[in-house]
mmCIF file of C-alpha atoms in Angstrom:
data_model
loop_
_atom_site.group_PDB
_atom_site.id
_atom_site.type_symbol
_atom_site.label_atom_id
_atom_site.label_comp_id
_atom_site.label_asym_id
_atom_site.label_seq_id
_atom_site.Cartn_x
_atom_site.Cartn_y
_atom_site.Cartn_z
ATOM 1 C CA MET K 205 -11.892 27.447 -178.730
ATOM 2 C CA MET K 206 -12.018 24.056 -180.404
ATOM 3 C CA LEU K 207 -11.346 23.783 -184.110
ATOM 4 C CA ASP K 208 -11.686 21.123 -186.764
ATOM 5 C CA ILE K 209 -9.755 22.418 -189.738
ATOM 6 C CA TYR K 210 -7.055 21.143 -192.059
ATOM 7 C CA PHE K 211 -4.054 22.899 -193.530
ATOM 8 C CA GLU K 212 -3.415 20.317 -196.239
ATOM 9 C CA ASN K 213 -2.756 17.131 -194.207
ATOM 10 C CA LEU K 214 -2.307 18.920 -190.892
ATOM 11 C CA HIS K 215 -5.307 18.630 -188.576
ATOM 12 C CA ILE K 216 -5.731 21.588 -186.225
ATOM 13 C CA THR K 217 -8.018 21.263 -183.218
ATOM 14 C CA ASN K 218 -7.517 24.456 -181.172
ATOM 15 C CA LEU K 219 -6.156 28.006 -181.292
ATOM 16 C CA VAL K 220 -2.793 27.081 -179.791
ATOM 17 C CA GLU K 221 -2.176 24.510 -182.511
ATOM 18 C CA LEU K 222 -3.309 27.064 -185.062
ATOM 19 C CA GLY K 223 -0.829 29.626 -183.789
ATOM 20 C CA GLN K 224 1.992 27.109 -183.746
ATOM 21 C CA ASN K 225 1.514 26.079 -187.381
ATOM 22 C CA MET K 226 0.426 29.190 -189.265
ATOM 23 C CA TYR K 227 4.013 29.880 -190.360
ATOM 24 C CA LEU K 228 3.981 26.638 -192.358
ATOM 25 C CA TYR K 229 0.846 27.588 -194.299
ATOM 26 C CA PRO K 230 0.725 31.414 -194.297
ATOM 27 C CA ASP K 231 -1.640 31.690 -197.265
ATOM 28 C CA LEU K 232 -4.112 29.172 -195.860
ATOM 29 C CA ALA K 233 -3.813 30.817 -192.469
ATOM 30 C CA TYR K 234 -4.606 34.212 -193.954
ATOM 31 C CA SER K 235 -7.689 32.832 -195.694
ATOM 32 C CA LEU K 236 -8.879 31.448 -192.357
ATOM 33 C CA LEU K 237 -8.235 34.694 -190.491
ATOM 34 C CA ILE K 238 -10.448 36.692 -192.854
ATOM 35 C CA ASN K 239 -13.197 34.056 -192.877
ATOM 36 C CA ASN K 240 -16.380 35.513 -191.380
ATOM 37 C CA ASP K 241 -17.409 32.261 -189.673
ATOM 38 C CA PHE K 242 -14.030 32.014 -187.935
ATOM 39 C CA ILE K 243 -14.177 35.647 -186.841
ATOM 40 C CA GLU K 244 -17.705 35.244 -185.448
ATOM 41 C CA ARG K 245 -16.715 32.155 -183.479
ATOM 42 C CA LEU K 246 -13.702 33.979 -182.111
ATOM 43 C CA LYS K 247 -15.945 36.855 -181.060
ATOM 44 C CA ASP K 248 -18.427 34.579 -179.306
ATOM 45 C CA GLU K 249 -16.064 32.084 -177.689
ATOM 46 C CA GLU K 250 -12.871 34.088 -177.069
ATOM 47 C CA PRO K 251 -13.921 37.712 -176.467
ATOM 48 C CA GLN K 252 -10.571 38.803 -174.973
ATOM 49 C CA ILE K 253 -8.599 37.341 -177.866
ATOM 50 C CA TYR K 254 -11.144 38.760 -180.317
ATOM 51 C CA LYS K 255 -10.589 42.259 -178.946
ATOM 52 C CA LYS K 256 -6.858 42.037 -179.661
ATOM 53 C CA PHE K 257 -7.555 40.360 -182.984
ATOM 54 C CA CYS K 258 -9.579 43.373 -184.088
ATOM 55 C CA GLU K 259 -6.564 45.577 -183.462
ATOM 56 C CA LEU K 260 -4.437 43.325 -185.658
ATOM 57 C CA GLN K 261 -6.942 43.624 -188.487
ATOM 58 C CA GLU K 262 -5.674 47.173 -189.003
ATOM 59 C CA ILE K 263 -2.350 45.767 -190.256
ATOM 60 C CA GLU K 264 -2.110 46.223 -194.027
ATOM 61 C CA ASP K 265 0.664 43.700 -194.714
ATOM 62 C CA ASP K 266 -0.762 40.157 -194.940
ATOM 63 C CA ASP K 267 2.396 38.397 -193.737
ATOM 64 C CA GLU K 268 2.728 40.668 -190.721
ATOM 65 C CA PHE K 269 -0.954 40.153 -189.912
ATOM 66 C CA VAL K 270 -0.584 36.357 -190.006
ATOM 67 C CA PHE K 271 2.622 36.528 -187.970
ATOM 68 C CA LYS K 272 1.166 38.634 -185.169
ATOM 69 C CA ALA K 273 -2.080 36.667 -185.132
ATOM 70 C CA SER K 274 -0.088 33.468 -184.633
ATOM 71 C CA TYR K 275 1.489 34.943 -181.492
ATOM 72 C CA LEU K 276 -1.904 36.117 -180.307
ATOM 73 C CA PHE K 277 -3.047 32.488 -180.343
ATOM 74 C CA CYS K 278 0.237 31.086 -179.005
ATOM 75 C CA PRO K 279 2.406 33.831 -177.442
ATOM 76 C CA TYR K 280 5.222 31.731 -176.011
ATOM 77 C CA MET K 281 6.770 29.926 -178.934
ATOM 78 C CA SER K 282 9.979 30.167 -180.931
ATOM 79 C CA LEU K 283 10.432 32.640 -183.783
ATOM 80 C CA ARG K 284 8.346 31.412 -186.742
ATOM 81 C CA TYR K 285 7.756 33.110 -190.072
ATOM 82 C CA ARG K 286 7.041 32.016 -193.652
ATOM 83 C CA GLY K 287 8.304 28.443 -193.304
ATOM 84 C CA TYR K 288 11.180 29.301 -190.979
ATOM 85 C CA CYS K 289 11.353 28.219 -187.345
ATOM 86 C CA PHE K 290 14.246 29.279 -185.115
ATOM 87 C CA ASP K 291 14.646 27.852 -181.638
ATOM 88 C CA SER K 292 17.234 30.523 -180.862
ATOM 89 C CA LEU K 293 18.312 33.867 -182.268
ATOM 90 C CA SER K 294 21.780 32.467 -182.902
ATOM 91 C CA LEU K 295 20.219 30.037 -185.395
ATOM 92 C CA LEU K 296 18.528 32.964 -187.121
ATOM 93 C CA GLY K 297 21.870 34.738 -187.443
ATOM 94 C CA GLU K 298 23.528 31.592 -188.787
ATOM 95 C CA LYS K 299 20.836 31.196 -191.425
ATOM 96 C CA MET K 300 21.274 34.809 -192.535
ATOM 97 C CA ILE K 301 25.007 34.217 -192.957
ATOM 98 C CA HIS K 302 24.390 30.890 -194.691
ATOM 99 C CA PHE K 303 22.800 32.703 -197.637
ATOM 100 C CA GLY K 304 25.598 35.272 -197.913
ATOM 101 C CA PRO K 305 26.187 37.424 -199.800
ATOM 102 C CA ASN K 306 22.543 37.105 -200.831
ATOM 103 C CA ILE K 307 19.701 38.352 -198.666
ATOM 104 C CA ASP K 308 16.682 36.185 -197.972
ATOM 105 C CA VAL K 309 13.565 38.328 -198.389
ATOM 106 C CA TYR K 310 11.674 36.649 -195.563
ATOM 107 C CA LEU K 311 14.542 36.983 -193.110
ATOM 108 C CA MET K 312 14.796 40.614 -194.173
ATOM 109 C CA ASP K 313 11.090 40.954 -193.362
ATOM 110 C CA LEU K 314 11.795 39.999 -189.763
ATOM 111 C CA LEU K 315 14.073 43.003 -189.422
ATOM 112 C CA GLU K 316 12.227 45.474 -191.636
ATOM 113 C CA LYS K 317 8.867 44.899 -189.910
ATOM 114 C CA HIS K 318 10.410 44.756 -186.425
ATOM 115 C CA LEU K 319 9.065 41.238 -185.926
ATOM 116 C CA ILE K 320 12.048 39.944 -183.932
ATOM 117 C CA SER K 321 11.749 42.683 -181.335
ATOM 118 C CA TYR K 322 7.964 42.306 -181.387
ATOM 119 C CA VAL K 323 8.214 38.708 -180.186
ATOM 120 C CA ALA K 324 10.941 39.532 -177.666
ATOM 121 C CA GLU K 325 8.837 42.305 -176.143
ATOM 122 C CA LEU K 326 5.657 40.226 -176.261
ATOM 123 C CA GLN K 327 7.436 37.556 -174.232
ATOM 124 C CA GLY K 328 8.615 40.088 -171.676
ATOM 125 C CA LEU K 329 12.230 40.038 -172.877
ATOM 126 C CA ASN K 330 12.579 36.707 -171.064
ATOM 127 C CA THR K 331 13.650 34.837 -174.198
ATOM 128 C CA VAL K 332 16.358 37.190 -175.432
ATOM 129 C CA SER K 333 19.638 38.343 -173.924
ATOM 130 C CA LYS K 334 20.186 42.022 -173.263
ATOM 131 C CA GLU K 335 23.072 41.996 -175.739
ATOM 132 C CA ASP K 336 20.927 40.534 -178.527
ATOM 133 C CA TYR K 337 18.015 42.865 -177.804
ATOM 134 C CA VAL K 338 20.280 45.913 -178.014
ATOM 135 C CA ALA K 339 21.678 44.607 -181.322
ATOM 136 C CA ILE K 340 18.165 44.068 -182.707
ATOM 137 C CA LYS K 341 16.964 47.556 -181.799
ATOM 138 C CA LYS K 342 20.142 49.101 -183.229
ATOM 139 C CA ALA K 343 19.659 47.173 -186.465
ATOM 140 C CA GLU K 344 16.078 48.411 -186.731
ATOM 141 C CA ARG K 345 17.336 51.992 -186.538
ATOM 142 C CA THR K 346 20.168 51.355 -189.012
ATOM 143 C CA PHE K 347 17.713 49.743 -191.428
ATOM 144 C CA ILE K 348 16.071 53.095 -192.138
ATOM 145 C CA LYS K 349 19.196 54.407 -193.892
ATOM 146 C CA ASN K 350 21.083 51.251 -194.789
ATOM 147 C CA PRO K 351 19.004 48.023 -194.909
ATOM 148 C CA LYS K 352 21.828 45.762 -196.109
ATOM 149 C CA LYS K 353 24.236 46.920 -193.436
ATOM 150 C CA ALA K 354 21.560 46.443 -190.778
ATOM 151 C CA TYR K 355 20.776 42.939 -192.039
ATOM 152 C CA PHE K 356 24.328 41.617 -192.161
ATOM 153 C CA THR K 357 25.487 43.366 -189.009
ATOM 154 C CA LEU K 358 22.617 41.763 -187.126
ATOM 155 C CA ALA K 359 23.473 38.377 -188.664
ATOM 156 C CA PHE K 360 26.937 38.432 -187.124
ATOM 157 C CA GLU K 361 25.741 39.894 -183.829
ATOM 158 C CA LEU K 362 23.140 37.163 -183.351
ATOM 159 C CA SER K 363 25.182 34.233 -184.636
ATOM 160 C CA LYS K 364 28.372 35.257 -182.807
ATOM 161 C CA SER K 365 30.143 33.757 -185.812
ATOM 162 C CA THR K 366 33.531 34.998 -186.997
ATOM 163 C CA VAL K 367 33.257 33.040 -190.250
ATOM 164 C CA LEU K 368 32.157 34.584 -193.537
ATOM 165 C CA VAL K 369 30.115 32.263 -195.754
ATOM 166 C CA TYR K 370 30.313 33.462 -199.345
ATOM 167 C CA TYR K 371 28.416 31.408 -201.913
ATOM 168 C CA ASP K 372 28.578 28.326 -199.692
ATOM 169 C CA ARG K 373 32.297 28.634 -199.012
ATOM 170 C CA ALA K 374 33.541 29.559 -195.547
ATOM 171 C CA TYR K 375 36.356 32.045 -194.910
ATOM 172 C CA ILE K 376 37.981 32.530 -191.534
ATOM 173 C CA ASN K 377 39.962 35.696 -192.216
ATOM 174 C CA PRO K 378 39.771 38.679 -194.602
ATOM 175 C CA LYS K 379 43.215 38.095 -196.094
ATOM 176 C CA THR K 380 42.326 34.642 -197.414
ATOM 177 C CA PHE K 381 38.992 35.890 -198.679
ATOM 178 C CA LEU K 382 40.546 38.772 -200.614
ATOM 179 C CA GLU K 383 43.323 36.613 -202.059
ATOM 180 C CA ILE K 384 40.757 34.262 -203.571
ATOM 181 C CA MET K 385 38.198 36.850 -204.624
ATOM 182 C CA THR K 386 40.670 39.181 -206.345
ATOM 183 C CA CYS K 387 41.948 36.565 -208.753
ATOM 184 C CA ASP K 388 41.281 37.425 -212.412
ATOM 185 C CA ALA K 389 38.364 35.010 -212.721
ATOM 186 C CA ASN K 390 36.422 36.651 -209.922
ATOM 187 C CA ILE K 391 37.614 40.220 -209.743
ATOM 188 C CA THR K 392 34.833 41.961 -211.679
ATOM 189 C CA LYS K 393 32.075 40.081 -209.912
ATOM 190 C CA PHE K 394 33.822 40.655 -206.598
ATOM 191 C CA ALA K 395 34.102 44.419 -207.037
ATOM 192 C CA ILE K 396 30.507 44.879 -208.123
ATOM 193 C CA GLU K 397 29.105 42.755 -205.319
ATOM 194 C CA LEU K 398 31.182 44.312 -202.566
ATOM 195 C CA SER K 399 30.339 47.825 -203.701
ATOM 196 C CA GLU K 400 26.619 47.045 -203.593
ATOM 197 C CA ASN K 401 26.568 44.754 -200.568
ATOM 198 C CA GLU K 402 27.539 45.464 -196.957
ATOM 199 C CA TYR K 403 28.211 41.822 -196.095
ATOM 200 C CA PHE K 404 32.022 41.877 -196.177
ATOM 201 C CA PHE K 405 32.228 45.193 -194.340
ATOM 202 C CA ALA K 406 29.786 44.016 -191.659
ATOM 203 C CA TRP K 407 32.103 41.052 -191.129
ATOM 204 C CA LEU K 408 35.114 43.341 -190.730
ATOM 205 C CA GLU K 409 33.268 45.448 -188.192
ATOM 206 C CA TYR K 410 32.271 42.374 -186.210
ATOM 207 C CA LEU K 411 35.920 41.216 -186.230
ATOM 208 C CA LYS K 412 36.877 44.662 -184.867
ATOM 209 C CA TYR K 413 38.818 45.471 -188.022
ATOM 210 C CA GLU K 414 37.588 49.050 -188.089
ATOM 211 C CA ASN K 415 41.083 50.341 -188.885
ATOM 212 C CA HIS K 416 41.138 48.201 -192.018
ATOM 213 C CA LEU K 417 37.731 49.247 -193.336
ATOM 214 C CA LYS K 418 38.874 52.321 -195.227
ATOM 215 C CA ARG K 419 41.775 50.417 -196.812
ATOM 216 C CA TYR K 420 39.494 47.609 -197.982
ATOM 217 C CA LYS K 421 36.892 50.050 -199.320
ATOM 218 C CA ASN K 422 39.608 51.859 -201.246
ATOM 219 C CA LEU K 423 40.710 48.512 -202.666
ATOM 220 C CA VAL K 424 37.191 47.784 -203.899
ATOM 221 C CA GLN K 425 36.972 51.236 -205.458
ATOM 222 C CA PHE K 426 40.345 50.724 -207.187
ATOM 223 C CA ILE K 427 39.186 47.396 -208.640
ATOM 224 C CA GLU K 428 35.994 48.967 -209.964
ATOM 225 C CA GLU K 429 37.854 51.839 -211.559
ATOM 226 C CA ARG K 430 40.377 49.486 -213.159
ATOM 227 C CA GLU K 431 37.647 47.343 -214.636
ATOM 228 C CA ASN K 432 35.791 50.359 -216.035
ATOM 229 C CA LYS K 433 38.766 51.609 -217.990
#
């Protein structure tokens, strides 16, 4: 189906190009997808795609609708969502860690809405390793009870990184991290953040420091109690 539309300065001439670029202009893409003229053309010129498109129209979340429609038009492309494009899942994991200890809402969407596994399954699991796919599905299950733990655990599993990035500073081992973060200037902020955020503990688990987890959690609790006195 030929097109002649513009997303700002980007000229789009067919459905494949549309699918490839919707992540850059999600709001404009959504407006196009609900346009009656576009839908009628899709029905007349691409009946098989239109049939699947009708199923997607049942999706209530606008971002998820745009995302899945983009893969309907161009199924075999890298992971793309709300301005992000990842040529590999390791790059996704690295970006999640890059923002640590903060969580990017759009990257969280990918996990919460099962969009990573959606693309992997759509592409026949040919673009994802078995190890990564297992990690993704496990994170989706963990998300139900503990979203932050699921998010950060998946970040380390996908990136394969043993480095913790904390407010743009990299740490290679827990001892150094704790020595810096428990200084007087940072101790209150440190205790509050670690008690509310699973980032540090996800790192310990990835490093296979399970035996140290309880000790570190007790340390955080001690700091909180000391500060509240």
